[in-house]
């Protein structure tokens, strides 16, 4: 808060881009004192926190709140999203999820059958991920004080060797596990009532099995799930934290035609919107093809591709090479252009 006390929270502060980074930097890290150069500091700001020494392995802990609107959308719903989002934050840390918690805040008047559908979806997604919800909490707020439902899920997993989002080296390859922008553009298409021949679907899915396959197939040196702020925000975080440059090639980035169609129509880049069933993976140059091959054998990774490489030039920056040979910086967006995306 400013001295005058006039600064107020805006929607963009929760949108996963530069504005949220400022909130975390100026208000969270300034207040909470658990900072360390070691491995359990709040200031590591990775997808999950690590706690060493659990029977020789490392515990990974993460938490995420979900307020997506609408509650049900093509390809998913808030329940599937709440489970997948937390599972994926554990999975990109190189952890196998053990269990989740689920804490819901519900608005008075929500139909019980809507709640049942959300719970059913959470249960199905847990089964898909092979991991249970083991504790939870329910609160109800008076009508009008919250918009229908918010779900917080926390998750714990174990890793033999956690995979940070900045441990890669120059020469390592940058892989995406599939097409980019599906979740964000599907929500935009659905909300705006845009009609195309192809109805877009969100990619919301738990990635723990897929990312274990990737870890087993090669030397994985970095992972991140490009959620809010999309591929652009995810890559910029990785470049910033590693102090290395990341070069990606426009022609190699897999994007569905209808995603490009919505993007062209509304003028929002598919690089800047959320993915909820994709990961960015860095792998050593000698094993990157093996990782991609293994990913492609799985339905969730069938469109996996090497899209670029880690470089020493332009540390902290992401360079996009266009198909005609141009080069430009791919900046992190101020925030995901679509509110309440997850
Ligand atoms: Mg994440």
PDB file of N, CA, C and O in Angstrom, residues 80 84-85 88 125 128 203-207 276-278 300:
ATOM      1  N   UNK A  80     -11.880 -30.116 -12.838  1.00  0.00           N
ATOM      2  CA  UNK A  80     -10.763 -30.712 -13.580  1.00  0.00           C
ATOM      3  C   UNK A  80      -9.549 -29.785 -13.537  1.00  0.00           C
ATOM      4  O   UNK A  80      -8.410 -30.224 -13.406  1.00  0.00           O
ATOM      5  N   UNK A  84      -5.911 -30.625 -11.980  1.00  0.00           N
ATOM      6  CA  UNK A  84      -4.815 -30.641 -12.961  1.00  0.00           C
ATOM      7  C   UNK A  84      -3.779 -29.568 -12.651  1.00  0.00           C
ATOM      8  O   UNK A  84      -2.572 -29.812 -12.750  1.00  0.00           O
ATOM      9  N   UNK A  85      -4.230 -28.376 -12.293  1.00  0.00           N
ATOM     10  CA  UNK A  85      -3.302 -27.271 -12.055  1.00  0.00           C
ATOM     11  C   UNK A  85      -2.298 -27.593 -10.962  1.00  0.00           C
ATOM     12  O   UNK A  85      -1.097 -27.329 -11.095  1.00  0.00           O
ATOM     13  N   UNK A  88       0.013 -30.516 -11.979  1.00  0.00           N
ATOM     14  CA  UNK A  88       1.016 -30.098 -12.954  1.00  0.00           C
ATOM     15  C   UNK A  88       2.132 -29.273 -12.325  1.00  0.00           C
ATOM     16  O   UNK A  88       3.284 -29.363 -12.747  1.00  0.00           O
ATOM     17  N   UNK A 125     -10.609 -36.748 -12.413  1.00  0.00           N
ATOM     18  CA  UNK A 125      -9.276 -36.250 -12.743  1.00  0.00           C
ATOM     19  C   UNK A 125      -8.227 -36.818 -11.786  1.00  0.00           C
ATOM     20  O   UNK A 125      -7.108 -37.138 -12.196  1.00  0.00           O
ATOM     21  N   UNK A 128      -7.449 -40.202 -12.999  1.00  0.00           N
ATOM     22  CA  UNK A 128      -6.579 -40.102 -14.173  1.00  0.00           C
ATOM     23  C   UNK A 128      -5.122 -39.874 -13.740  1.00  0.00           C
ATOM     24  O   UNK A 128      -4.197 -40.438 -14.314  1.00  0.00           O
ATOM     25  N   UNK A 203      -7.243 -27.568 -23.095  1.00  0.00           N
ATOM     26  CA  UNK A 203      -6.346 -28.739 -22.997  1.00  0.00           C
ATOM     27  C   UNK A 203      -6.183 -29.239 -21.560  1.00  0.00           C
ATOM     28  O   UNK A 203      -5.331 -30.081 -21.292  1.00  0.00           O
ATOM     29  N   UNK A 204      -7.004 -28.740 -20.626  1.00  0.00           N
ATOM     30  CA  UNK A 204      -6.849 -29.067 -19.203  1.00  0.00           C
ATOM     31  C   UNK A 204      -6.653 -30.571 -18.970  1.00  0.00           C
ATOM     32  O   UNK A 204      -7.523 -31.377 -19.316  1.00  0.00           O
ATOM     33  N   UNK A 205      -5.519 -30.932 -18.400  1.00  0.00           N
ATOM     34  CA  UNK A 205      -5.211 -32.348 -18.148  1.00  0.00           C
ATOM     35  C   UNK A 205      -4.080 -32.466 -17.134  1.00  0.00           C
ATOM     36  O   UNK A 205      -3.196 -31.608 -17.092  1.00  0.00           O
ATOM     37  N   UNK A 206      -4.102 -33.547 -16.333  1.00  0.00           N
ATOM     38  CA  UNK A 206      -2.970 -33.797 -15.429  1.00  0.00           C
ATOM     39  C   UNK A 206      -1.804 -34.396 -16.214  1.00  0.00           C
ATOM     40  O   UNK A 206      -1.983 -35.337 -16.981  1.00  0.00           O
ATOM     41  N   UNK A 207      -0.609 -33.837 -16.023  1.00  0.00           N
ATOM     42  CA  UNK A 207       0.544 -34.203 -16.851  1.00  0.00           C
ATOM     43  C   UNK A 207       1.562 -35.074 -16.122  1.00  0.00           C
ATOM     44  O   UNK A 207       2.660 -35.280 -16.629  1.00  0.00           O
ATOM     45  N   UNK A 276      -3.314 -25.270 -19.970  1.00  0.00           N
ATOM     46  CA  UNK A 276      -3.537 -26.004 -18.719  1.00  0.00           C
ATOM     47  C   UNK A 276      -3.241 -27.493 -18.854  1.00  0.00           C
ATOM     48  O   UNK A 276      -3.517 -28.269 -17.953  1.00  0.00           O
ATOM     49  N   UNK A 277      -2.657 -27.882 -20.011  1.00  0.00           N
ATOM     50  CA  UNK A 277      -2.277 -29.285 -20.182  1.00  0.00           C
ATOM     51  C   UNK A 277      -1.005 -29.401 -21.007  1.00  0.00           C
ATOM     52  O   UNK A 277      -0.837 -30.357 -21.764  1.00  0.00           O
ATOM     53  N   UNK A 278      -0.129 -28.406 -20.847  1.00  0.00           N
ATOM     54  CA  UNK A 278       1.126 -28.399 -21.616  1.00  0.00           C
ATOM     55  C   UNK A 278       2.286 -28.061 -20.684  1.00  0.00           C
ATOM     56  O   UNK A 278       2.114 -27.393 -19.666  1.00  0.00           O
ATOM     57  N   UNK A 300      -1.276 -37.325 -24.697  1.00  0.00           N
ATOM     58  CA  UNK A 300      -1.144 -35.943 -24.201  1.00  0.00           C
ATOM     59  C   UNK A 300       0.091 -35.246 -24.756  1.00  0.00           C
ATOM     60  O   UNK A 300       0.229 -34.027 -24.634  1.00  0.00           O
TER      61      UNK A 300
END
